[in-house]
Short mmCIF file of C-alpha atoms in Angstrom, two decimals:
data_model
loop_
_atom_site.label_atom_id
_atom_site.label_comp_id
_atom_site.label_asym_id
_atom_site.label_seq_id
_atom_site.Cartn_x
_atom_site.Cartn_y
_atom_site.Cartn_z
CA PRO H 1 95.06 -46.03 21.55
CA ARG H 2 96.83 -42.73 20.02
CA VAL H 3 100.25 -44.23 20.55
CA TRP H 4 99.48 -47.45 19.12
CA LEU H 5 98.08 -45.64 16.01
CA LYS H 6 101.36 -43.32 15.70
CA TRP H 7 103.55 -46.67 15.87
CA ALA H 8 101.63 -48.22 12.81
CA ARG H 9 101.67 -44.86 10.93
CA PHE H 10 105.79 -44.97 11.63
CA GLU H 11 105.70 -48.88 10.11
CA GLU H 12 103.76 -47.86 7.47
CA ASP H 13 105.85 -44.86 6.38
CA ARG H 14 109.01 -46.99 6.73
CA GLY H 15 107.27 -49.42 3.93
CA ASP H 16 106.95 -52.28 6.12
CA ALA H 17 103.22 -53.56 5.87
CA GLU H 18 103.84 -56.72 7.90
CA SER H 19 105.31 -54.72 10.90
CA ALA H 20 102.05 -52.28 10.71
CA ARG H 21 100.02 -55.06 10.61
CA ARG H 22 101.97 -56.70 13.57
CA VAL H 23 101.23 -53.39 15.59
CA PHE H 24 97.42 -53.29 14.80
CA GLY H 25 96.86 -56.69 15.76
CA LEU H 26 99.07 -55.99 18.98
CA ALA H 27 96.96 -53.22 19.68
CA ILE H 28 93.85 -54.72 19.55
CA ASP H 29 94.96 -58.00 21.85
CA ARG H 30 96.65 -55.53 24.30
CA LEU H 31 93.78 -52.96 24.58
CA GLY H 32 91.04 -55.39 25.03
CA GLU H 33 87.37 -55.08 24.60
CA SER H 34 87.18 -52.60 27.95
CA PHE H 35 89.66 -50.06 26.69
CA MET H 36 89.04 -50.80 22.76
CA ASP H 37 88.34 -47.60 20.34
CA GLN H 38 86.74 -47.72 17.01
CA HIS H 39 89.38 -45.35 15.61
CA VAL H 40 91.72 -48.46 16.04
CA PHE H 41 89.62 -50.56 13.79
CA ILE H 42 88.98 -47.84 11.47
CA SER H 43 92.47 -46.97 10.72
CA PHE H 44 93.39 -50.92 10.72
CA ALA H 45 90.84 -51.17 7.93
CA ARG H 46 91.87 -47.98 5.97
CA PHE H 47 95.58 -49.35 6.08
CA GLU H 48 94.38 -52.44 4.26
CA THR H 49 92.16 -50.46 2.01
CA ARG H 50 95.42 -48.58 0.72
CA LEU H 51 97.02 -51.82 0.69
CA ARG H 52 94.15 -52.97 -1.75
CA GLU H 53 93.27 -55.65 0.49
CA TYR H 54 89.88 -55.26 0.39
CA ASP H 55 88.64 -58.46 2.05
CA ARG H 56 90.94 -58.14 5.11
CA ALA H 57 89.44 -54.49 5.46
CA ARG H 58 85.93 -56.06 5.17
CA ALA H 59 86.66 -58.59 7.93
CA ILE H 60 88.12 -56.24 10.15
CA TYR H 61 85.01 -53.98 10.01
CA ARG H 62 82.65 -56.93 10.64
CA TYR H 63 84.82 -57.97 13.62
CA ALA H 64 84.59 -54.82 15.01
CA LEU H 65 80.97 -54.28 14.82
CA GLU H 66 80.39 -57.47 16.35
CA ARG H 67 82.01 -56.24 19.33
CA LEU H 68 81.54 -53.01 19.97
CA PRO H 69 78.35 -51.64 21.24
CA ARG H 70 76.23 -49.41 19.17
CA ALA H 71 76.94 -46.49 21.51
CA LYS H 72 80.82 -46.75 20.79
CA SER H 73 80.61 -47.42 17.02
CA HIS H 74 78.91 -45.01 15.25
CA ALA H 75 81.73 -43.56 13.32
CA LEU H 76 82.66 -47.23 12.40
CA HIS H 77 79.22 -47.87 11.09
CA THR H 78 79.96 -44.67 8.97
CA GLN H 79 83.22 -45.54 7.43
CA TYR H 80 82.05 -49.18 7.01
CA ALA H 81 79.08 -48.10 4.82
CA ALA H 82 81.42 -45.76 2.81
CA PHE H 83 83.74 -48.41 2.26
CA GLU H 84 81.08 -51.14 0.87
CA LYS H 85 79.47 -48.19 -1.19
CA GLN H 86 83.09 -47.58 -2.62
CA HIS H 87 84.60 -50.93 -3.03
CA GLY H 88 81.73 -53.63 -2.21
CA ALA H 89 79.27 -55.33 -4.51
CA ALA H 90 75.29 -54.63 -4.21
CA ARG H 91 74.77 -57.57 -1.91
CA ASP H 92 77.70 -56.21 0.40
CA ILE H 93 75.98 -52.68 0.53
CA GLU H 94 72.53 -54.47 1.46
CA ASP H 95 73.97 -56.23 4.28
CA VAL H 96 75.66 -52.96 5.70
CA VAL H 97 72.08 -51.13 5.35
CA ALA H 98 70.64 -54.43 7.12
CA THR H 99 73.19 -54.35 9.93
CA LYS H 100 72.72 -50.91 10.75
CA ARG H 101 68.86 -51.63 10.69
CA ARG H 102 69.26 -54.67 12.55
CA LEU H 103 71.00 -52.92 15.31
CA HIS H 104 68.80 -49.85 15.29
CA TYR H 105 65.55 -52.27 16.11
CA GLU H 106 67.64 -54.35 18.81
CA ALA H 107 68.19 -51.15 20.53
CA LEU H 108 64.43 -50.62 20.28
CA VAL H 109 63.27 -54.04 21.69
CA ARG H 110 65.87 -53.92 24.26
CA ALA H 111 64.47 -50.32 25.58
CA ASN H 112 60.90 -51.38 25.16
CA PRO H 113 60.35 -55.25 24.71
CA ALA H 114 56.61 -54.51 24.29
CA ASP H 115 57.31 -52.47 21.18
CA TYR H 116 55.28 -55.20 19.10
CA ASP H 117 55.48 -52.68 15.93
CA ALA H 118 59.42 -52.88 16.25
CA TRP H 119 59.42 -56.63 16.68
CA LEU H 120 57.20 -56.71 13.43
CA ASP H 121 59.67 -54.57 11.54
CA TYR H 122 62.66 -56.50 12.79
CA ALA H 123 60.91 -59.75 11.45
CA ALA H 124 60.33 -58.05 8.18
CA LEU H 125 64.03 -57.19 8.01
CA GLU H 126 65.30 -60.51 8.71
CA GLU H 127 62.73 -61.85 6.24
CA GLU H 128 63.74 -59.80 3.37
CA ALA H 129 67.32 -60.68 4.26
CA GLY H 130 66.21 -64.44 3.59
CA ASP H 131 67.81 -65.93 6.73
CA VAL H 132 65.30 -68.46 7.88
CA GLU H 133 66.78 -69.14 11.29
CA ARG H 134 67.44 -65.66 12.15
CA THR H 135 63.73 -64.68 11.32
CA ARG H 136 62.52 -67.63 13.58
CA ASP H 137 64.79 -66.48 16.35
CA VAL H 138 63.20 -62.73 16.12
CA TYR H 139 59.66 -64.24 15.89
CA GLU H 140 60.30 -66.50 19.09
CA ARG H 141 61.83 -63.74 21.09
CA ALA H 142 58.92 -61.55 20.03
CA ILE H 143 56.21 -63.82 21.20
CA ALA H 144 57.84 -64.32 24.47
CA GLU H 145 56.79 -61.12 25.30
CA TYR H 146 53.26 -61.30 25.71
CA PRO H 147 51.03 -59.12 27.70
CA GLY H 148 50.74 -60.03 31.33
CA VAL H 149 47.14 -58.61 31.46
CA ALA H 150 44.02 -59.83 29.64
CA GLU H 151 43.13 -56.70 27.95
CA LYS H 152 42.54 -56.73 24.43
CA ARG H 153 43.71 -53.34 23.58
CA LEU H 154 47.09 -54.68 24.73
CA TRP H 155 46.81 -57.84 22.60
CA ARG H 156 45.88 -56.35 19.28
CA ARG H 157 49.41 -55.80 18.13
CA TYR H 158 50.65 -58.67 19.92
CA ILE H 159 48.63 -61.11 18.18
CA TYR H 160 49.84 -60.21 14.65
CA LEU H 161 53.25 -61.54 15.68
CA TRP H 162 51.71 -64.86 15.90
CA LEU H 163 49.93 -64.56 12.33
CA TYR H 164 53.00 -63.14 10.80
CA TYR H 165 54.93 -65.71 12.13
CA ALA H 166 52.81 -68.72 11.05
CA LEU H 167 52.50 -67.00 7.31
CA PHE H 168 56.33 -67.19 7.33
CA GLU H 169 56.54 -70.72 8.38
CA GLU H 170 53.94 -71.43 5.64
CA THR H 171 55.11 -69.51 2.57
CA ARG H 172 58.81 -68.81 3.08
CA ALA H 173 60.02 -71.53 5.37
CA GLN H 174 57.54 -74.03 3.43
CA ASP H 175 57.29 -75.69 6.98
CA VAL H 176 53.48 -76.61 7.30
CA GLY H 177 54.25 -78.58 10.59
CA ARG H 178 55.58 -75.72 12.10
CA ALA H 179 52.95 -73.31 10.75
CA ARG H 180 50.03 -75.60 12.37
CA ALA H 181 52.21 -75.46 15.58
CA VAL H 182 52.31 -71.98 15.79
CA TYR H 183 48.52 -71.29 14.99
CA VAL H 184 47.86 -74.09 17.66
CA ALA H 185 50.08 -72.32 20.38
CA CYS H 186 48.56 -69.05 19.75
CA ILE H 187 44.96 -70.37 20.26
CA GLU H 188 45.84 -72.00 23.32
CA LEU H 189 47.67 -68.71 24.38
CA VAL H 190 44.68 -66.56 23.94
CA PRO H 191 42.45 -65.88 27.12
CA HIS H 192 39.15 -66.61 25.04
CA ALA H 193 37.12 -66.52 28.13
CA GLU H 194 37.87 -62.52 28.21
CA PHE H 195 38.18 -61.90 24.08
CA THR H 196 39.09 -63.51 21.40
CA PHE H 197 40.20 -62.66 17.71
CA ALA H 198 38.19 -63.56 14.85
CA LYS H 199 41.27 -62.84 12.52
CA LEU H 200 43.03 -65.83 14.36
CA TRP H 201 40.57 -68.34 14.02
CA LEU H 202 39.53 -67.31 10.10
CA GLN H 203 43.41 -67.40 9.41
CA TYR H 204 43.84 -70.73 10.86
CA ALA H 205 40.73 -72.32 9.00
CA TRP H 206 41.94 -71.03 5.57
CA PHE H 207 45.45 -72.37 6.42
CA GLU H 208 44.01 -75.91 7.10
CA ILE H 209 42.24 -75.86 3.88
CA ARG H 210 45.30 -74.55 1.84
CA SER H 211 47.85 -76.95 3.24
CA SER H 212 45.79 -80.06 3.61
CA GLY H 213 42.13 -79.49 2.27
CA ASP H 214 41.03 -80.63 5.72
CA LEU H 215 37.68 -79.19 5.78
CA ARG H 216 36.64 -81.24 8.88
CA ALA H 217 39.75 -79.33 10.87
CA ALA H 218 38.53 -76.15 9.48
CA ARG H 219 35.07 -76.37 10.37
CA ARG H 220 36.05 -77.65 13.63
CA ALA H 221 38.10 -74.78 14.63
CA LEU H 222 35.51 -72.21 13.63
CA GLY H 223 32.92 -74.10 15.57
CA ARG H 224 34.97 -74.17 18.60
CA ALA H 225 35.56 -70.37 18.06
CA ILE H 226 31.65 -69.57 17.80
CA GLY H 227 30.94 -71.86 20.60
CA GLN H 228 33.54 -69.90 22.99
CA SER H 229 32.41 -66.35 21.50
CA PRO H 230 29.16 -66.44 19.95
CA ALA H 231 28.36 -62.75 19.95
CA LYS H 232 31.36 -62.38 17.34
CA ASP H 233 30.13 -61.10 14.08
CA LYS H 234 33.24 -61.50 12.29
CA LEU H 235 33.51 -65.12 13.38
CA PHE H 236 29.95 -65.83 11.55
CA ARG H 237 30.63 -63.80 8.75
CA GLY H 238 34.01 -65.31 7.92
CA TYR H 239 32.59 -68.87 8.40
CA ILE H 240 29.65 -68.26 6.08
CA GLU H 241 32.04 -66.81 3.56
CA LEU H 242 33.99 -69.89 3.57
CA GLU H 243 30.96 -72.19 3.21
CA LEU H 244 29.29 -70.03 0.29
CA GLU H 245 32.97 -70.50 -1.59
CA LEU H 246 32.53 -74.08 -0.98
CA ARG H 247 28.78 -74.13 -2.25
CA GLU H 248 27.54 -75.46 0.85
CA PHE H 249 24.19 -73.79 0.87
CA ASP H 250 22.70 -75.85 3.75
CA ARG H 251 25.61 -75.14 5.93
CA VAL H 252 25.41 -71.26 5.29
CA ARG H 253 21.24 -71.50 6.04
CA THR H 254 22.29 -73.19 9.39
CA LEU H 255 25.23 -70.74 10.19
CA TYR H 256 22.92 -67.61 9.44
CA ALA H 257 19.96 -69.35 11.90
CA LYS H 258 22.64 -69.65 14.35
CA PHE H 259 24.03 -66.05 13.81
CA LEU H 260 20.39 -64.77 14.20
CA GLU H 261 19.76 -66.65 17.48
CA ALA H 262 22.97 -65.05 18.77
CA ASN H 263 22.21 -61.50 17.65
CA PRO H 264 18.65 -61.35 16.10
CA THR H 265 18.61 -57.35 16.31
CA SER H 266 21.31 -57.16 13.37
CA CYS H 267 19.16 -55.89 10.37
CA SER H 268 22.40 -56.45 7.97
CA THR H 269 22.18 -60.38 8.79
CA TRP H 270 18.53 -60.35 8.09
CA VAL H 271 19.08 -58.98 4.72
CA GLU H 272 21.89 -60.88 3.88
CA PHE H 273 20.06 -64.28 4.63
CA ALA H 274 17.13 -62.94 2.62
CA ARG H 275 19.30 -61.86 -0.06
CA LEU H 276 20.64 -65.40 -0.08
CA GLU H 277 17.59 -67.03 -0.48
CA ALA H 278 16.55 -64.61 -3.32
CA ALA H 279 19.83 -65.60 -5.25
CA LEU H 280 18.98 -68.95 -4.83
CA GLY H 281 15.73 -68.57 -6.18
CA GLU H 282 13.64 -69.07 -3.00
CA ALA H 283 11.31 -66.18 -3.25
CA ASP H 284 9.05 -67.55 -0.44
CA ARG H 285 11.78 -68.07 2.01
CA CYS H 286 13.11 -64.51 1.09
CA LEU H 287 9.79 -62.94 2.05
CA ALA H 288 9.24 -65.41 5.15
CA LEU H 289 12.54 -64.14 6.43
CA PHE H 290 11.70 -60.32 5.66
CA GLU H 291 8.49 -60.81 7.56
CA LEU H 292 10.04 -62.55 10.76
CA ALA H 293 12.65 -59.59 10.45
CA VAL H 294 10.26 -56.69 10.76
CA GLU H 295 8.50 -58.28 13.28
CA GLN H 296 11.28 -58.14 15.80
CA PRO H 297 10.71 -56.26 18.73
CA THR H 298 14.43 -54.60 18.67
CA LEU H 299 16.28 -53.82 15.66
CA ASP H 300 19.53 -51.58 15.40
CA MET H 301 18.90 -50.32 11.81
CA PRO H 302 15.27 -50.92 10.91
CA GLU H 303 15.40 -48.30 7.70
CA LEU H 304 17.89 -50.67 5.99
CA LEU H 305 15.70 -53.81 6.50
CA TRP H 306 12.54 -52.13 5.53
CA LYS H 307 14.18 -50.67 2.40
CA ALA H 308 15.77 -54.04 1.33
CA TYR H 309 12.38 -55.65 2.02
CA ILE H 310 10.35 -52.78 -0.09
CA ASP H 311 12.83 -53.25 -2.88
CA PHE H 312 12.78 -56.97 -3.28
CA VAL H 313 8.88 -56.82 -3.37
CA PHE H 314 8.97 -54.07 -6.16
CA ASP H 315 11.51 -55.85 -8.03
CA SER H 316 9.46 -58.77 -8.13
CA GLY H 317 6.44 -56.76 -9.67
CA ASP H 318 4.14 -56.89 -6.90
CA PHE H 319 3.00 -53.22 -6.74
CA GLN H 320 -0.17 -53.91 -4.56
CA LYS H 321 2.13 -55.74 -1.70
CA THR H 322 4.62 -52.59 -1.70
CA ARG H 323 2.44 -50.17 -1.44
CA ALA H 324 0.98 -52.15 1.72
CA LEU H 325 4.33 -52.16 2.90
CA TYR H 326 4.97 -48.54 2.66
CA GLU H 327 1.29 -48.03 4.58
CA ARG H 328 2.81 -50.53 7.16
CA LEU H 329 6.13 -48.50 7.55
CA LEU H 330 4.12 -45.24 7.74
CA ALA H 331 2.14 -46.35 10.69
CA MET H 332 5.14 -46.68 12.31
CA THR H 333 7.25 -43.87 11.35
CA ASP H 334 6.60 -40.08 9.94
CA HIS H 335 10.05 -39.93 8.48
CA VAL H 336 9.97 -37.31 5.49
CA LYS H 337 12.14 -39.89 3.50
CA VAL H 338 9.63 -42.49 3.62
CA TRP H 339 6.88 -40.18 2.43
CA ILE H 340 9.20 -38.93 -0.45
CA SER H 341 10.04 -42.58 -1.48
CA PHE H 342 6.41 -43.74 -1.27
CA ALA H 343 5.43 -40.87 -3.75
CA ARG H 344 8.37 -41.97 -6.07
CA PHE H 345 7.39 -45.47 -5.90
CA GLU H 346 4.16 -44.50 -7.31
CA LEU H 347 5.57 -43.00 -10.12
CA LEU H 348 7.76 -45.73 -10.95
CA ALA H 349 4.96 -48.39 -10.35
CA ALA H 350 3.12 -46.63 -13.08
CA ALA H 351 5.89 -46.29 -15.43
CA ALA H 352 6.33 -50.39 -15.25
CA SER H 353 2.65 -51.04 -15.53
CA ASP H 354 2.69 -48.76 -18.87
CA GLU H 355 5.61 -50.66 -20.30
CA SER H 356 3.92 -54.17 -19.06
CA ALA H 357 0.54 -53.05 -20.76
CA GLY H 358 2.43 -52.07 -23.93
CA ALA H 359 4.07 -55.36 -24.07
CA GLY H 360 0.83 -57.12 -23.61
CA GLU H 361 1.20 -58.28 -20.23
CA GLY H 362 -1.06 -56.15 -17.97
CA SER H 363 -2.37 -57.05 -14.55
CA GLU H 364 -5.28 -56.35 -12.73
CA ASN H 365 -2.88 -55.52 -9.95
CA SER H 366 -1.18 -52.62 -11.62
CA PRO H 367 -1.80 -49.07 -10.31
CA GLY H 368 -3.84 -48.20 -13.20
CA GLY H 369 -6.71 -50.06 -11.82
CA ARG H 370 -6.84 -48.11 -8.59
CA ILE H 371 -5.62 -44.54 -9.66
CA ALA H 372 -5.72 -42.62 -12.75
CA SER H 373 -1.93 -42.19 -13.14
CA GLY H 374 1.00 -42.50 -11.09
CA ALA H 375 1.60 -38.81 -11.28
CA GLU H 376 -2.08 -38.35 -9.60
CA ALA H 377 -1.12 -41.19 -6.98
CA ALA H 378 2.21 -39.42 -6.12
CA ARG H 379 0.47 -36.12 -5.85
CA ALA H 380 -1.84 -37.56 -3.39
CA VAL H 381 0.91 -39.06 -1.52
CA TYR H 382 2.47 -35.94 -1.30
CA GLU H 383 -0.56 -33.95 -0.11
CA ARG H 384 -0.83 -36.79 2.57
CA ALA H 385 2.68 -36.25 3.58
CA TYR H 386 2.25 -32.38 3.84
CA ALA H 387 -0.88 -32.52 6.18
CA ARG H 388 0.84 -34.99 8.40
CA MET H 389 4.23 -32.69 8.59
CA LYS H 390 2.27 -29.65 9.31
CA ALA H 391 -0.04 -31.26 12.10
CA LEU H 392 3.33 -32.59 13.84
CA GLY H 393 4.67 -28.87 13.10
CA LEU H 394 7.91 -30.33 11.34
CA LYS H 395 9.14 -27.24 9.41
CA GLU H 396 12.14 -28.25 8.17
CA GLU H 397 10.63 -31.59 7.17
CA ARG H 398 7.92 -29.86 5.35
CA LEU H 399 10.60 -27.82 3.30
CA VAL H 400 12.28 -31.00 2.18
CA LEU H 401 8.94 -32.38 1.19
CA LEU H 402 8.03 -29.28 -0.81
CA GLU H 403 11.47 -29.63 -2.53
CA ALA H 404 10.94 -32.96 -3.65
CA TRP H 405 7.40 -32.68 -4.74
CA ARG H 406 8.39 -29.72 -6.78
CA ASP H 407 11.30 -31.52 -8.67
CA SER H 408 8.87 -34.51 -9.02
CA GLU H 409 5.98 -31.90 -10.85
CA GLN H 410 8.71 -30.71 -12.84
CA ASP H 411 9.92 -33.89 -14.25
CA ALA H 412 6.21 -35.50 -14.70
CA ALA H 413 4.39 -34.81 -17.96
CA GLY H 414 1.55 -32.22 -17.28
CA GLY H 415 2.85 -31.35 -13.92
CA ASP H 416 2.24 -28.19 -11.88
CA PRO H 417 5.54 -27.10 -10.11
CA ALA H 418 3.82 -23.49 -9.75
CA ALA H 419 1.34 -24.77 -7.42
CA VAL H 420 3.92 -26.47 -5.52
CA GLU H 421 6.07 -23.10 -5.33
CA LYS H 422 3.11 -21.47 -4.01
CA ARG H 423 3.41 -23.38 -0.85
CA MET H 424 7.07 -22.73 -0.51
CA PRO H 425 7.99 -20.97 2.98
CA LYS H 426 9.79 -17.70 3.49
CA ARG H 427 13.22 -17.89 5.58
CA VAL H 428 12.73 -15.12 8.52
CA ARG H 429 15.05 -14.14 10.94
CA LYS H 430 13.67 -14.10 14.66
CA ARG H 431 14.81 -13.91 18.13
CA ARG H 432 14.11 -15.72 21.27
CA GLU H 433 14.82 -15.42 24.90
CA LEU H 434 17.22 -18.11 26.48
CA ASP H 435 17.17 -19.39 30.01
CA ASP H 436 19.66 -17.02 31.06
CA GLY H 437 17.87 -13.87 29.89
CA SER H 438 19.74 -13.30 26.82
CA LEU H 439 18.29 -13.30 23.20
CA GLU H 440 19.36 -15.48 20.53
CA GLU H 441 18.85 -14.88 16.93
CA TYR H 442 17.80 -17.83 14.46
CA PHE H 443 15.89 -18.70 11.24
CA ASP H 444 12.65 -19.79 11.03
CA TYR H 445 10.19 -20.78 8.18
CA VAL H 446 6.87 -19.19 7.65
CA PHE H 447 4.58 -20.85 5.55
CA PRO H 448 1.76 -19.23 3.09
CA ASP H 449 -0.92 -21.43 4.61
CA ASP H 450 0.21 -20.88 8.24
CA GLU H 451 -0.17 -17.18 7.59
CA GLU H 452 -3.73 -17.50 6.25
CA GLN H 453 -4.82 -19.66 9.14
CA GLY H 454 -3.21 -17.25 11.62
CA SER H 455 -5.16 -14.47 9.91
CA ARG H 456 -8.36 -16.16 10.31
CA PHE H 457 -7.72 -16.96 14.01
CA LYS H 458 -6.93 -13.11 14.38
CA LEU H 459 -10.50 -12.45 12.74
CA LEU H 460 -12.28 -14.82 14.72
CA ALA H 461 -10.61 -13.41 17.98
CA LYS H 462 -11.57 -10.09 17.22
CA ALA H 463 -15.09 -10.89 16.51
CA HIS H 464 -15.37 -12.87 19.98
CA MET H 465 -13.95 -9.79 21.70
CA TRP H 466 -16.57 -7.40 19.79
CA LYS H 467 -19.39 -10.00 20.82
CA GLN H 468 -18.08 -9.68 24.62
CA GLN H 469 -17.86 -6.04 24.37
CA LYS H 470 -21.55 -5.86 23.06
CA GLN H 471 -22.84 -8.27 25.76
CA GLU H 472 -21.16 -5.93 28.58
CA GLN H 473 -22.83 -2.77 26.99
CA GLN H 474 -26.36 -4.35 27.15
CA GLU H 475 -25.80 -5.32 30.71
CA GLN H 476 -24.69 -1.89 31.91
CA GLN H 477 -27.69 -0.11 30.17
#
């Protein structure tokens, strides 16, 4: 190539542009693709640029880029980019950048056909370029590289190729028929016996509604999905959301019933179902659902369920039943947060009763009929809780309880936070022996009432020892 370039330079120096151009053409023909060098094309394009033949130079660059492999055309890409920045329009510069990125993605997918992120970026590049056919070609090549093993972790990124492909056909290409065909082909390809993808089914259902308003097709697809994967929570929730937007509440009730049959331990599902009935004004249905839920033998988050149940009954103004619910819950758990919530409820119930009485709407079920005031009722709950925590030996829980109790006394009118403060423990450092014989330091809480009880036990022990000693002396005499 160096000799050909010298010859072309010689003709150019003589001022014979046509001869120089003919030499470059002969060099390209004689060297062929096997011995072609990028510098021949660069020199040829620069020659045309000096003659202000920019269209000819651009054609030379593009001709070379299409034929030379990426490994042998780095300098050519750089020179072409510089040429377009100097002499090209904005669109031409974008084409240069797109061409470089396109070659980069081609190299990535050639090295690893299962690099689905690279395929997605490649398809997004073609979508931005606006070439529908090239975009389709990229998507078709990408989906052909499907995982050969039925493992969901390998399919997670692959399935997005289909989803984006379908969205492209629907929104960019405006071809509803091809979009539907993409969805159907993807659904048939996924091994639903092993796993499924809720996002695929839901996106297909919404597509049918958007494109043709065919609710039957959407419901048929989601019904098929649930039939094949009844334990898929996302499918149920997506289907329920669809029916809620359509205001088909009877269908929503049916779906919730099927959902709970498939997964009766899901507290969030019970709560959502009950809240739906409450929003529709069906208080009796709501209470029945809560009762049915708390009677389940196994629940994944019972604290969420009980809180929602208690909040609903409290908001309805039935304080006596709310109190009964707290007692039922405390029969099953001794969690300190439940006790604190119970005490706060007594304060809130008394305040709500006072407001109702001030408005002339007092009732016999108000807390004032059973206890003197909300503060006294809350204090009684704290006393019960403290005794229970003490009996169980839960020191940290006792401290949390006392702190909440003290705050409650400070906020209440006529409260006595000093009395609670006297019960606060001391934080002391102790040592204990581990299994390997080493000593470990730890912090412990010493409560005043524990110390008093311990001193009484010591006094009784000493009295018992003194009595035994006296008996032994009398026997010896």
